[in-house]
Tab-separated table of C-alpha atoms in Angstrom:
chain	number	residue	atom	x	y	z
X	545	MET	CA	87.426	-54.326	-49.347
X	546	LEU	CA	89.766	-57.222	-48.467
X	547	VAL	CA	87.933	-59.749	-50.675
X	548	ASN	CA	88.025	-57.439	-53.641
X	549	LEU	CA	91.849	-56.958	-53.480
X	550	LEU	CA	91.983	-60.881	-53.996
X	551	ASN	CA	89.335	-61.252	-56.562
X	552	PRO	CA	87.990	-57.665	-57.782
X	553	ASP	CA	85.170	-58.897	-60.064
X	554	LYS	CA	83.440	-60.644	-57.455
X	555	PRO	CA	80.050	-59.024	-56.875
X	556	ILE	CA	77.981	-57.903	-54.267
X	557	SER	CA	74.431	-58.772	-53.818
X	558	PHE	CA	71.593	-55.929	-53.552
X	559	ALA	CA	71.369	-57.163	-49.954
X	560	GLY	CA	74.069	-57.362	-49.193
X	561	CYS	CA	75.024	-53.899	-50.430
X	562	MET	CA	71.880	-52.218	-48.440
X	563	THR	CA	72.808	-54.162	-45.411
X	564	GLN	CA	76.508	-52.367	-45.904
X	565	THR	CA	75.256	-48.925	-46.276
X	566	PHE	CA	72.949	-48.857	-43.569
X	567	LEU	CA	75.690	-50.655	-40.844
X	568	PHE	CA	78.239	-47.906	-42.522
X	569	LEU	CA	75.517	-44.675	-41.892
X	570	THR	CA	74.678	-46.147	-38.397
X	571	PHE	CA	78.451	-46.739	-36.924
X	572	ALA	CA	79.162	-43.063	-38.363
X	573	ILE	CA	76.471	-41.562	-36.917
X	574	THR	CA	76.698	-42.949	-33.292
X	575	GLU	CA	79.949	-42.322	-33.597
X	576	CYS	CA	79.416	-38.296	-34.583
X	577	LEU	CA	76.896	-38.473	-31.240
X	578	LEU	CA	79.210	-40.381	-28.834
X	579	LEU	CA	81.941	-37.510	-29.390
X	580	VAL	CA	80.055	-34.966	-28.147
X	581	VAL	CA	79.081	-37.114	-25.786
X	582	MET	CA	82.722	-37.584	-24.442
X	583	SER	CA	82.890	-33.988	-25.253
X	584	TYR	CA	79.828	-33.379	-22.636
X	585	ASP	CA	81.920	-35.725	-20.187
X	586	HIS	CA	85.156	-33.487	-20.569
X	587	TYR	CA	83.290	-30.394	-19.789
X	588	VAL	CA	81.653	-31.708	-16.794
X	589	VAL	CA	85.006	-32.899	-15.909
X	590	ILE	CA	87.038	-29.790	-15.332
X	591	CYS	CA	84.138	-27.223	-15.140
X	592	HIS	CA	82.074	-29.028	-12.556
X	593	PRO	CA	84.630	-31.263	-11.145
X	594	LEU	CA	82.701	-31.109	-7.696
X	595	ARG	CA	79.756	-32.199	-9.048
X	596	TYR	CA	80.643	-34.749	-11.797
X	597	SER	CA	79.878	-37.920	-10.083
X	598	ALA	CA	76.797	-36.101	-9.730
X	599	ILE	CA	75.831	-35.176	-12.978
X	600	MET	CA	77.428	-38.197	-14.993
X	601	SER	CA	76.101	-40.742	-12.662
X	602	TRP	CA	75.894	-44.657	-14.799
X	603	SER	CA	72.342	-43.886	-15.542
X	604	VAL	CA	73.141	-40.592	-17.156
X	605	CYS	CA	76.324	-42.342	-18.982
X	606	ILE	CA	73.795	-45.305	-20.166
X	607	THR	CA	71.030	-43.266	-21.422
X	608	LEU	CA	73.768	-40.610	-23.425
X	609	ALA	CA	74.739	-43.878	-25.174
X	610	VAL	CA	71.375	-45.700	-25.618
X	611	THR	CA	70.376	-42.755	-27.134
X	612	SER	CA	73.673	-42.378	-29.377
X	613	TRP	CA	72.666	-45.704	-30.594
X	614	THR	CA	69.112	-44.949	-31.239
X	615	THR	CA	69.762	-42.081	-33.147
X	616	GLY	CA	72.170	-43.772	-35.453
X	617	PHE	CA	69.961	-46.836	-36.117
X	618	LEU	CA	66.730	-44.346	-36.717
X	619	LEU	CA	68.209	-41.877	-38.921
X	620	SER	CA	70.187	-44.777	-40.611
X	621	LEU	CA	67.100	-46.816	-41.683
X	622	ILE	CA	65.321	-43.554	-42.339
X	623	HIS	CA	68.238	-43.138	-45.462
X	624	LEU	CA	67.532	-46.890	-46.446
X	625	MET	CA	63.759	-46.451	-46.583
X	626	LEU	CA	64.256	-43.604	-48.933
X	627	LEU	CA	67.080	-45.795	-50.616
X	628	LEU	CA	65.076	-48.909	-51.385
X	629	PRO	CA	62.041	-48.141	-53.518
X	630	LEU	CA	64.470	-46.646	-56.242
X	631	PRO	CA	65.044	-48.831	-59.367
X	632	PHE	CA	68.577	-49.399	-60.110
X	633	CYS	CA	68.646	-50.570	-64.154
X	634	MET	CA	71.710	-49.119	-65.859
X	635	SER	CA	74.982	-49.772	-64.526
X	636	LYS	CA	75.909	-52.204	-61.442
X	637	LYS	CA	79.448	-50.921	-61.289
X	638	VAL	CA	79.809	-48.939	-57.466
X	639	ASN	CA	82.727	-46.683	-57.876
X	640	HIS	CA	83.863	-47.103	-53.816
X	641	PHE	CA	82.545	-49.782	-51.180
X	642	CYS	CA	78.352	-49.241	-50.839
X	643	GLU	CA	78.438	-45.526	-49.928
X	644	ILE	CA	75.025	-44.083	-49.934
X	645	MET	CA	76.242	-41.463	-52.628
X	646	ALA	CA	77.865	-43.635	-54.725
X	647	VAL	CA	74.835	-45.951	-54.537
X	648	LEU	CA	72.703	-43.179	-55.413
X	649	LYS	CA	74.845	-42.360	-59.098
X	650	LEU	CA	73.478	-45.496	-59.879
X	651	ALA	CA	69.658	-44.903	-59.841
X	652	CYS	CA	67.508	-44.763	-62.762
X	653	ALA	CA	64.894	-42.210	-61.029
X	654	ASP	CA	64.732	-38.646	-59.137
X	655	THR	CA	67.181	-38.766	-56.236
X	656	HIS	CA	66.650	-35.464	-55.275
X	657	ILE	CA	64.599	-36.230	-52.096
X	658	ASN	CA	67.512	-38.676	-51.826
X	659	GLU	CA	70.228	-36.272	-51.800
X	660	ASN	CA	68.858	-33.629	-50.098
X	661	MET	CA	67.954	-36.116	-46.961
X	662	VAL	CA	71.593	-36.988	-47.041
X	663	LEU	CA	72.419	-32.816	-46.697
X	664	ALA	CA	69.871	-32.732	-44.276
X	665	GLY	CA	71.664	-35.493	-42.065
X	666	ALA	CA	75.184	-34.304	-42.405
X	667	VAL	CA	74.353	-30.576	-40.914
X	668	SER	CA	72.467	-31.944	-38.139
X	669	VAL	CA	74.810	-35.231	-37.323
X	670	LEU	CA	78.320	-33.326	-38.336
X	671	LEU	CA	77.744	-29.392	-37.647
X	672	GLY	CA	75.371	-29.606	-35.577
X	673	PRO	CA	77.300	-31.909	-32.841
X	674	PHE	CA	80.885	-29.700	-33.738
X	675	SER	CA	79.072	-26.926	-33.087
X	676	MET	CA	78.304	-28.502	-29.218
X	677	ILE	CA	81.771	-29.937	-29.398
X	678	VAL	CA	82.890	-26.772	-29.882
X	679	VAL	CA	81.174	-24.883	-27.383
X	680	SER	CA	81.640	-27.298	-24.352
X	681	TYR	CA	85.738	-26.480	-25.454
X	682	LEU	CA	85.326	-23.266	-25.384
X	683	CYS	CA	83.687	-23.565	-22.212
X	684	ILE	CA	86.957	-26.298	-21.552
X	685	LEU	CA	89.264	-23.299	-22.316
X	686	CYS	CA	87.815	-20.640	-19.975
X	687	ALA	CA	87.902	-22.713	-16.968
X	688	ILE	CA	91.527	-23.844	-17.695
X	689	MET	CA	92.979	-20.601	-18.146
X	690	LYS	CA	91.659	-19.655	-14.817
X	691	ILE	CA	93.226	-23.027	-12.748
X	692	GLN	CA	95.857	-21.312	-10.792
X	693	SER	CA	99.216	-23.720	-11.366
X	694	GLY	CA	100.786	-24.814	-13.897
X	695	LYS	CA	100.513	-28.552	-13.088
X	696	GLY	CA	97.075	-28.452	-13.071
X	697	LYS	CA	96.632	-26.998	-16.296
X	698	ARG	CA	98.968	-29.642	-18.286
X	699	LYS	CA	96.394	-31.722	-16.575
X	700	ALA	CA	93.341	-30.347	-17.846
X	701	PHE	CA	94.661	-30.040	-21.326
X	702	SER	CA	96.178	-33.696	-21.258
X	703	THR	CA	92.993	-34.888	-20.369
X	704	CYS	CA	91.842	-33.502	-23.518
X	705	SER	CA	94.393	-33.366	-26.164
X	706	SER	CA	93.163	-37.162	-26.923
X	707	HIS	CA	89.609	-36.233	-27.458
X	708	LEU	CA	90.339	-33.008	-29.166
X	709	CYS	CA	92.799	-35.191	-31.997
X	710	VAL	CA	90.228	-38.012	-32.716
X	711	VAL	CA	87.327	-35.045	-33.049
X	712	GLY	CA	90.026	-33.282	-35.521
X	713	LEU	CA	90.051	-35.880	-37.374
X	714	PHE	CA	86.940	-38.159	-37.626
X	715	TYR	CA	85.244	-34.714	-38.431
X	716	GLY	CA	87.913	-33.625	-40.747
X	717	THR	CA	87.895	-36.187	-42.980
X	718	ALA	CA	83.542	-36.507	-42.780
X	719	ILE	CA	83.443	-33.288	-43.531
X	720	ILE	CA	85.771	-33.108	-46.743
X	721	THR	CA	83.924	-36.227	-47.769
X	722	GLU	CA	80.239	-34.290	-47.820
X	723	MET	CA	81.971	-31.544	-49.519
X	724	GLU	CA	84.254	-33.821	-51.967
X	725	GLU	CA	81.150	-33.894	-54.235
X	726	ASN	CA	81.292	-30.597	-55.872
X	727	GLN	CA	81.988	-30.786	-59.592
X	728	THR	CA	83.086	-27.141	-59.751
X	729	VAL	CA	84.602	-26.169	-62.729
X	730	VAL	CA	85.137	-22.907	-61.415
X	731	THR	CA	87.833	-21.644	-60.033
X	732	GLU	CA	87.923	-18.133	-60.123
X	733	PHE	CA	85.980	-15.265	-60.412
X	734	VAL	CA	85.709	-12.280	-61.350
X	735	LEU	CA	83.767	-9.500	-59.435
X	736	LEU	CA	82.106	-6.593	-61.619
X	737	GLY	CA	82.280	-3.644	-59.137
X	738	PHE	CA	80.559	-0.688	-60.039
X	739	CYS	CA	79.325	-0.228	-64.175
X	740	LEU	CA	80.777	3.303	-64.647
X	741	SER	CA	83.897	4.946	-66.019
X	742	PRO	CA	87.127	4.713	-65.535
X	743	ARG	CA	87.595	8.715	-64.313
X	744	ILE	CA	84.670	7.940	-61.698
X	745	HIS	CA	86.744	4.854	-60.537
X	746	ILE	CA	89.675	6.652	-59.891
X	747	VAL	CA	87.662	9.093	-58.026
X	748	ILE	CA	85.963	6.535	-56.343
X	749	LEU	CA	88.954	5.071	-55.515
X	750	GLY	CA	90.431	8.182	-53.737
X	751	VAL	CA	87.124	8.335	-51.830
X	752	PHE	CA	86.823	5.259	-50.532
X	753	SER	CA	90.257	5.020	-49.497
X	754	PHE	CA	89.502	8.243	-47.069
X	755	PHE	CA	86.591	6.266	-46.008
X	756	TYR	CA	88.567	2.698	-45.292
X	757	ALA	CA	91.728	4.755	-43.451
X	758	PHE	CA	89.138	6.448	-41.680
X	759	THR	CA	87.035	3.204	-40.326
X	760	LEU	CA	90.772	1.388	-39.469
X	761	LEU	CA	91.383	5.326	-37.266
X	762	GLY	CA	88.172	5.539	-35.832
X	763	ASN	CA	87.413	1.961	-34.700
X	764	GLY	CA	91.077	1.606	-33.552
X	765	LEU	CA	90.960	5.187	-31.608
X	766	ILE	CA	88.022	3.554	-29.972
X	767	LEU	CA	89.425	0.333	-29.205
X	768	GLY	CA	93.072	1.623	-27.827
X	769	LEU	CA	90.874	4.253	-25.835
X	770	ILE	CA	88.923	1.058	-23.665
X	771	CYS	CA	92.359	-0.812	-23.149
X	772	LEU	CA	94.364	1.790	-22.156
X	773	ASP	CA	91.638	3.800	-19.827
X	774	SER	CA	91.097	1.732	-16.626
X	775	ARG	CA	87.494	4.395	-16.081
X	776	LEU	CA	86.252	2.634	-19.294
X	777	HIS	CA	86.628	-0.551	-17.785
X	778	THR	CA	83.207	-1.778	-17.536
X	779	PRO	CA	80.915	-4.085	-19.404
X	780	MET	CA	79.281	-1.520	-21.566
X	781	TYR	CA	82.885	-0.790	-22.866
X	782	PHE	CA	83.554	-3.936	-23.341
X	783	PHE	CA	80.861	-4.609	-25.610
X	784	LEU	CA	81.685	-1.760	-27.114
X	785	SER	CA	85.438	-3.190	-28.316
X	786	GLN	CA	84.218	-5.978	-29.266
X	787	LEU	CA	81.938	-4.244	-31.679
X	788	ALA	CA	85.046	-2.076	-33.037
X	789	ILE	CA	87.102	-4.960	-33.420
X	790	VAL	CA	84.191	-6.833	-35.234
X	791	ASP	CA	83.793	-3.518	-37.615
X	792	ILE	CA	87.515	-3.537	-38.539
X	793	ALA	CA	87.473	-6.975	-38.648
X	794	TYR	CA	84.248	-6.320	-41.571
X	795	ALA	CA	86.321	-3.466	-43.450
X	796	CYS	CA	88.991	-5.530	-43.862
X	797	ASN	CA	87.332	-8.641	-45.253
X	798	THR	CA	85.550	-6.319	-48.275
X	799	VAL	CA	87.215	-2.907	-48.770
X	800	PRO	CA	91.089	-3.894	-49.989
X	801	GLN	CA	89.982	-6.012	-52.623
X	802	MET	CA	87.414	-3.573	-53.949
X	803	LEU	CA	90.111	-1.218	-53.723
X	804	VAL	CA	91.629	-3.610	-55.565
X	805	ASN	CA	89.002	-3.705	-58.280
X	806	LEU	CA	88.682	-0.139	-58.977
X	807	LEU	CA	92.243	-0.159	-60.147
X	808	ASN	CA	92.399	-3.491	-61.991
X	809	PRO	CA	88.668	-4.521	-62.797
X	810	ALA	CA	90.112	-7.853	-64.447
X	811	LYS	CA	91.742	-9.126	-61.656
X	812	PRO	CA	90.093	-12.124	-60.513
X	813	ILE	CA	89.231	-13.397	-56.540
X	814	SER	CA	90.044	-17.580	-56.631
X	815	PHE	CA	87.406	-19.770	-55.850
X	816	ALA	CA	89.114	-20.352	-52.477
X	817	GLY	CA	89.209	-16.910	-52.038
X	818	CYS	CA	85.937	-15.820	-52.881
X	819	MET	CA	84.411	-18.679	-50.060
X	820	THR	CA	86.701	-17.051	-47.451
X	821	GLN	CA	85.776	-13.970	-48.104
X	822	THR	CA	81.846	-15.094	-47.806
X	823	PHE	CA	82.573	-17.307	-44.491
X	824	LEU	CA	84.319	-14.028	-43.063
X	825	PHE	CA	81.643	-11.385	-43.977
X	826	LEU	CA	78.912	-13.648	-43.340
X	827	THR	CA	80.827	-14.441	-39.593
X	828	PHE	CA	81.042	-10.689	-38.169
X	829	ALA	CA	77.639	-10.088	-39.881
X	830	HIS	CA	76.496	-12.175	-37.399
X	831	ILE	CA	78.310	-11.709	-34.626
X	832	GLU	CA	76.788	-7.842	-34.821
X	833	CYS	CA	73.414	-9.015	-34.803
X	834	LEU	CA	74.643	-10.994	-31.231
X	835	LEU	CA	76.729	-8.096	-30.185
X	836	LEU	CA	73.662	-5.240	-30.777
X	837	VAL	CA	71.365	-7.521	-28.494
X	838	VAL	CA	74.154	-7.893	-25.771
X	839	MET	CA	74.381	-4.944	-25.624
X	840	SER	CA	70.954	-3.702	-25.030
X	841	TYR	CA	70.411	-5.787	-22.805
X	842	ASP	CA	73.396	-4.352	-20.684
X	843	ARG	CA	71.183	-1.097	-21.513
X	844	TYR	CA	68.517	-2.188	-19.902
X	845	VAL	CA	70.038	-4.067	-17.189
X	846	ALA	CA	72.289	-0.521	-16.172
X	847	ILE	CA	68.800	2.140	-16.533
X	848	CYS	CA	66.144	-1.008	-15.312
X	849	HIS	CA	67.866	-2.685	-12.768
X	850	PRO	CA	70.904	0.071	-11.536
X	851	LEU	CA	71.671	-2.006	-7.867
X	852	GLN	CA	72.121	-4.785	-9.210
X	853	TYR	CA	74.193	-4.199	-11.678
X	854	CYS	CA	77.645	-5.015	-10.977
X	855	THR	CA	75.903	-8.629	-9.999
X	856	ILE	CA	73.899	-9.604	-13.296
X	857	MET	CA	76.740	-8.227	-15.869
X	858	GLY	CA	79.688	-9.750	-13.503
X	859	TRP	CA	82.748	-10.341	-15.816
X	860	ARG	CA	82.256	-13.977	-16.646
X	861	VAL	CA	78.901	-13.257	-17.882
X	862	CYS	CA	79.904	-10.803	-20.032
X	863	ASN	CA	82.641	-12.871	-21.436
X	864	THR	CA	80.342	-15.860	-21.567
X	865	MET	CA	78.286	-13.333	-23.743
X	866	VAL	CA	80.069	-12.458	-26.349
X	867	ILE	CA	82.299	-15.771	-26.359
X	868	THR	CA	78.288	-17.351	-27.117
X	869	SER	CA	78.431	-14.382	-29.731
X	870	TRP	CA	81.989	-14.879	-31.487
X	871	ALA	CA	81.509	-18.847	-31.862
X	872	CYS	CA	77.685	-18.856	-32.755
X	873	GLY	CA	78.547	-16.149	-35.364
X	874	SER	CA	81.146	-18.867	-36.564
X	875	LEU	CA	78.934	-21.784	-36.668
X	876	LEU	CA	76.110	-19.933	-38.576
X	877	ALA	CA	78.953	-18.475	-40.992
X	878	LEU	CA	80.114	-22.085	-41.808
X	879	VAL	CA	76.539	-24.053	-42.229
X	880	HIS	CA	76.148	-21.023	-45.174
X	881	THR	CA	79.209	-21.969	-46.672
X	882	SER	CA	79.137	-26.147	-46.185
X	883	LEU	CA	75.888	-25.584	-48.521
X	884	ILE	CA	77.648	-23.032	-50.704
X	885	LEU	CA	80.909	-25.786	-50.858
X	886	ARG	CA	78.255	-28.218	-52.019
X	887	LEU	CA	76.995	-26.534	-54.690
X	888	PRO	CA	78.264	-26.989	-58.454
X	889	PHE	CA	79.862	-24.281	-60.043
X	890	CYS	CA	80.602	-24.935	-64.146
X	891	GLY	CA	78.957	-21.672	-65.727
X	892	PRO	CA	79.806	-17.897	-65.867
X	893	ASN	CA	82.183	-16.616	-63.411
X	894	GLN	CA	81.220	-12.733	-62.884
X	895	ILE	CA	79.846	-11.745	-59.554
X	896	ASN	CA	77.762	-9.186	-60.009
X	897	HIS	CA	79.387	-7.192	-56.884
X	898	PHE	CA	82.135	-5.583	-55.544
X	899	PHE	CA	82.516	-8.284	-52.894
X	900	CYS	CA	81.671	-12.494	-52.600
X	901	GLU	CA	77.873	-12.380	-51.358
X	902	ILE	CA	76.418	-14.971	-51.022
X	903	LEU	CA	73.386	-14.086	-52.769
X	904	SER	CA	75.312	-12.984	-55.727
X	905	VAL	CA	77.443	-16.171	-55.566
X	906	LEU	CA	74.750	-18.409	-55.599
X	907	LYS	CA	73.115	-16.635	-59.106
X	908	LEU	CA	76.443	-18.423	-60.530
X	909	ALA	CA	75.570	-22.265	-59.246
X	910	CYS	CA	74.644	-24.680	-62.140
X	911	ALA	CA	72.154	-26.686	-59.595
X	912	ASP	CA	69.409	-25.776	-57.778
X	913	THR	CA	69.992	-23.622	-55.291
X	914	TRP	CA	66.320	-23.461	-53.163
X	915	LEU	CA	67.709	-25.408	-49.965
X	916	ASN	CA	70.469	-22.358	-50.028
X	917	LYS	CA	67.941	-19.735	-50.005
X	918	VAL	CA	65.615	-21.387	-47.783
X	919	VAL	CA	68.062	-21.208	-44.903
X	920	ILE	CA	69.578	-17.723	-45.918
X	921	PHE	CA	65.408	-16.819	-45.130
X	922	ALA	CA	66.059	-19.246	-41.972
X	923	ALA	CA	69.110	-17.858	-40.968
X	924	SER	CA	67.992	-13.790	-41.510
X	925	VAL	CA	64.869	-14.845	-39.209
X	926	PHE	CA	66.893	-16.154	-37.447
X	927	VAL	CA	69.507	-13.619	-36.243
X	928	LEU	CA	67.950	-10.013	-37.911
X	929	VAL	CA	63.942	-10.085	-36.730
X	930	GLY	CA	64.593	-11.930	-33.831
X	931	PRO	CA	67.779	-10.024	-32.171
X	932	LEU	CA	65.783	-6.709	-33.113
X	933	CYS	CA	62.972	-7.911	-31.614
X	934	LEU	CA	64.647	-8.290	-27.975
X	935	VAL	CA	66.309	-5.250	-28.753
X	936	LEU	CA	63.138	-3.386	-28.995
X	937	VAL	CA	61.479	-5.587	-25.643
X	938	SER	CA	64.604	-3.693	-24.041
X	939	TYR	CA	64.302	-0.538	-25.362
X	940	SER	CA	60.649	-0.483	-24.424
X	941	HIS	CA	61.523	-1.725	-20.858
X	942	ILE	CA	64.684	0.770	-20.278
X	943	LEU	CA	61.722	4.033	-21.781
X	944	VAL	CA	59.448	2.928	-19.366
X	945	ALA	CA	62.128	3.271	-16.699
X	946	ILE	CA	63.598	6.526	-18.010
X	947	LEU	CA	59.693	8.143	-17.997
X	948	ARG	CA	59.182	7.128	-14.226
X	949	ILE	CA	62.730	9.241	-13.489
X	950	GLN	CA	61.853	12.160	-11.467
X	951	SER	CA	64.860	14.758	-12.160
X	952	GLY	CA	65.504	15.987	-16.120
X	953	GLU	CA	69.218	15.668	-15.876
X	954	GLY	CA	68.626	12.195	-14.934
X	955	ARG	CA	66.145	11.436	-17.859
X	956	ARG	CA	68.825	13.563	-20.584
X	957	LYS	CA	71.839	11.241	-18.868
X	958	ALA	CA	69.796	8.233	-19.331
X	959	PHE	CA	68.433	9.146	-23.003
X	960	SER	CA	72.448	9.841	-23.943
X	961	THR	CA	73.578	6.468	-22.835
X	962	CYS	CA	71.011	4.719	-25.055
X	963	SER	CA	70.803	7.162	-27.969
X	964	SER	CA	74.778	6.380	-29.227
X	965	HIS	CA	73.465	2.494	-29.091
X	966	LEU	CA	70.187	2.929	-30.979
X	967	CYS	CA	71.280	5.273	-33.811
X	968	VAL	CA	73.677	2.100	-34.622
X	969	VAL	CA	70.157	-0.644	-34.408
X	970	GLY	CA	68.895	1.573	-36.612
X	971	LEU	CA	71.479	1.924	-39.029
X	972	PHE	CA	72.591	-1.834	-39.444
X	973	PHE	CA	69.160	-3.413	-38.805
X	974	GLY	CA	67.141	-1.426	-41.561
X	975	SER	CA	69.812	-1.821	-43.999
X	976	ALA	CA	69.906	-5.790	-43.190
X	977	ILE	CA	66.597	-6.690	-43.234
X	978	VAL	CA	66.823	-4.385	-46.380
X	979	MET	CA	68.699	-6.038	-48.370
X	980	TYR	CA	68.440	-9.981	-47.176
X	981	MET	CA	64.049	-9.521	-46.538
X	982	ALA	CA	62.476	-7.939	-48.864
X	983	PRO	CA	61.440	-9.036	-52.161
X	984	LYS	CA	64.391	-8.856	-54.433
X	985	SER	CA	62.073	-7.040	-57.242
X	986	GLN	CA	61.609	-4.038	-54.885
X	987	HIS	CA	65.521	-3.573	-55.911
X	988	SER	CA	67.873	-3.163	-58.819
X	989	GLU	CA	70.696	-4.953	-59.019
X	990	GLU	CA	72.699	-1.449	-58.598
X	991	GLN	CA	70.591	-0.042	-55.859
X	992	GLN	CA	71.273	-3.706	-53.915
X	993	LYS	CA	75.071	-3.129	-54.630
X	994	ILE	CA	74.134	0.432	-52.820
X	995	LEU	CA	72.465	-1.158	-49.913
X	996	PHE	CA	75.453	-3.991	-49.607
X	997	LEU	CA	77.607	-0.507	-49.574
X	998	PHE	CA	76.116	0.827	-46.963
X	999	TYR	CA	75.974	-2.486	-45.130
X	1000	SER	CA	79.192	-3.457	-44.991
X	1001	PHE	CA	81.663	-0.263	-45.837
X	1002	PHE	CA	79.571	3.124	-43.948
X	1003	ASN	CA	78.915	0.850	-40.696
X	1004	PRO	CA	81.743	0.243	-39.095
X	1005	MET	CA	83.110	3.907	-40.702
X	1006	LEU	CA	79.670	5.587	-38.982
X	1007	ASN	CA	79.795	3.607	-35.449
X	1008	PRO	CA	83.125	5.435	-33.955
X	1009	LEU	CA	81.474	8.896	-35.081
X	1010	ILE	CA	78.449	7.959	-33.470
X	1011	TYR	CA	79.849	6.806	-30.440
X	1012	SER	CA	82.984	9.208	-29.698
X	1013	LEU	CA	80.179	12.170	-30.805
X	1014	ARG	CA	77.443	11.482	-28.679
X	1015	ASN	CA	78.876	9.873	-25.685
X	1016	ALA	CA	80.883	11.885	-22.546
X	1017	GLU	CA	83.271	9.135	-21.075
X	1018	VAL	CA	84.740	8.489	-24.343
X	1019	LYS	CA	85.290	12.550	-25.269
X	1020	ARG	CA	86.622	12.512	-21.768
X	1021	ALA	CA	88.632	10.087	-22.104
X	1022	LEU	CA	90.175	10.989	-25.850
X	1023	ARG	CA	91.246	14.084	-23.828
X	1024	ARG	CA	93.030	12.492	-20.649
X	1025	ALA	CA	94.913	10.846	-23.465
X	1026	LEU	CA	95.707	13.340	-25.360
X	1027	CYS	CA	96.540	15.755	-22.323
X	1028	THR	CA	98.998	12.464	-21.012
X	1029	ASP	CA	100.809	12.628	-24.098
X	1030	SER	CA	101.011	16.456	-24.218
X	1031	HIS	CA	102.643	16.383	-20.406
X	1032	SER	CA	104.848	14.027	-21.389
X	1033	GLN	CA	105.931	15.604	-24.743
X	1034	VAL	CA	106.539	18.403	-22.309
X	1035	GLU	CA	108.803	16.517	-19.839
C-alpha cells in the first residue's frame, strides 16, 4: 500500500496478489479464533479462579494457539484453491488491495461457489466465534455480579474491558465489511397488509387495538403478580415471567406497525426499520421456543423427581437456562439477519404482509436466496422440531409418572399443573410448524397472513388468559393483590 502511494501505476504480479489474498485471510481467521481463545481464558480466570492453573496449563495454551493458526491456514488454503482455477481475462485493475471479493469481480467465470464459500466462511468464522465470545462474557457477567466487594468487581471489569474493546473493533469492522457488498437500491418498503375495504380496515383497527391492549395488560398483570407475590417466586413462575416478557416484546414489535398500516396503508417502513423488525421477530420467536422447552423440563422435574426439585432446579440453573435461551435466540436471529443484509434489493418494494416477515422479504431480493431458505429450514428443524420432540419426551415421562399416582386428587393437581403449558405448546408449535415447515403450495398468501396473525398476535394474547384461568396459584395471587389493595384503600 505504501509503495502504491509513491507509485500508483506499479503493478503486483498474479502470484504476489494470490499470496497477499492467502496471507490476509490466514491472519484474519487466526485473529478471530485467538479472540475466542482469549475470551475463554478470561472466563476461566474469573469463573474458576482456583482451577485456572490446572485448566489453562501450558500444554492446553499451546494446543489452542496451534489449532487457531492451523485452522486459519487451512480455511485460507480452501479459498485460495477455489480462486486459482478461475480465468481472469477482463480488467486487471483491482479497486482495493488483493481482497478476495475485489479479486472475484475480475473473474471471467461463474463465481457462485466462491461467493457461497466466502459467505459460509464469514458465518462460521465471524458469527460462530462471536457467539462463543458473547456466551463467555454472559457467564463472566453473572460471575462478576456475585462478587461482594466493589474493588473485586472493578478489578474483574478492568481485566475484561481491554479485550472487549478489541473484540468490538475487530468484529464490528469485519461484519460491516462483509455486509457492504450489498447493492441495495431500495431504501424503504411498503407493507400491503390485508386486501380489504377502508371501512373494514377501521373495524379491524378497533378490534386489534383492543386485543393489543389486552395482550399488554394480561401479560403485564402476570409479570406484576409474579414480581410482587413472594409465593410465586419459584422456578415455574420465573419461567412464566420470562414468557410474559417475550409475549409483550412480540406484540410491541409487530402490532403497532400493523395498526399504523390500517390507518395509512401507503405509509412506508425504512429498510433499517424493516431489518430491525425481522431481527426482533425472529429473536422473540426463537426465545419462546426454547423457553417452552425449559418450562416442560421444569414440569418434568417437579412431577417425576419432586424430592430433588429444589436441588435440580436451583436458581443458578434457572438463570443459566434463561440466559442461554435469550442468547441462542438472539444469535440465531443474527445469523438470519446477516444473510439477508448481504442480498441486493433493487426491484419492487411492496411486501405482501402486515410486517417484515423473513420469507416475504426474501421474495423481493434481486439475487439467489437458496442459501437463506436452506438456513431457515435448518433453523426450523433445530428450533421447532427439536424442541417439540424434547417437550413430547418430557410429557411422556410426566404422563407415566401421573398414572402411577394413587390418589385422584393428586392426579388432578398434576394434570392441572401441566394442562395450561400443554395448551400454549400446542398453539405455538402447531401454528409455527404449519407456517415454516408445511409446503407453501397448500396455503394462499392470504391464508399464510392469517396463520402469521394467529402466531404473532393471538398467541401472546391467549397465553395470559390460559395461565390465569387454568392456574389456581395465579388466581389466588390476584385475589390477594386485590384484597391488599382494597384494605389499603379502606385504611
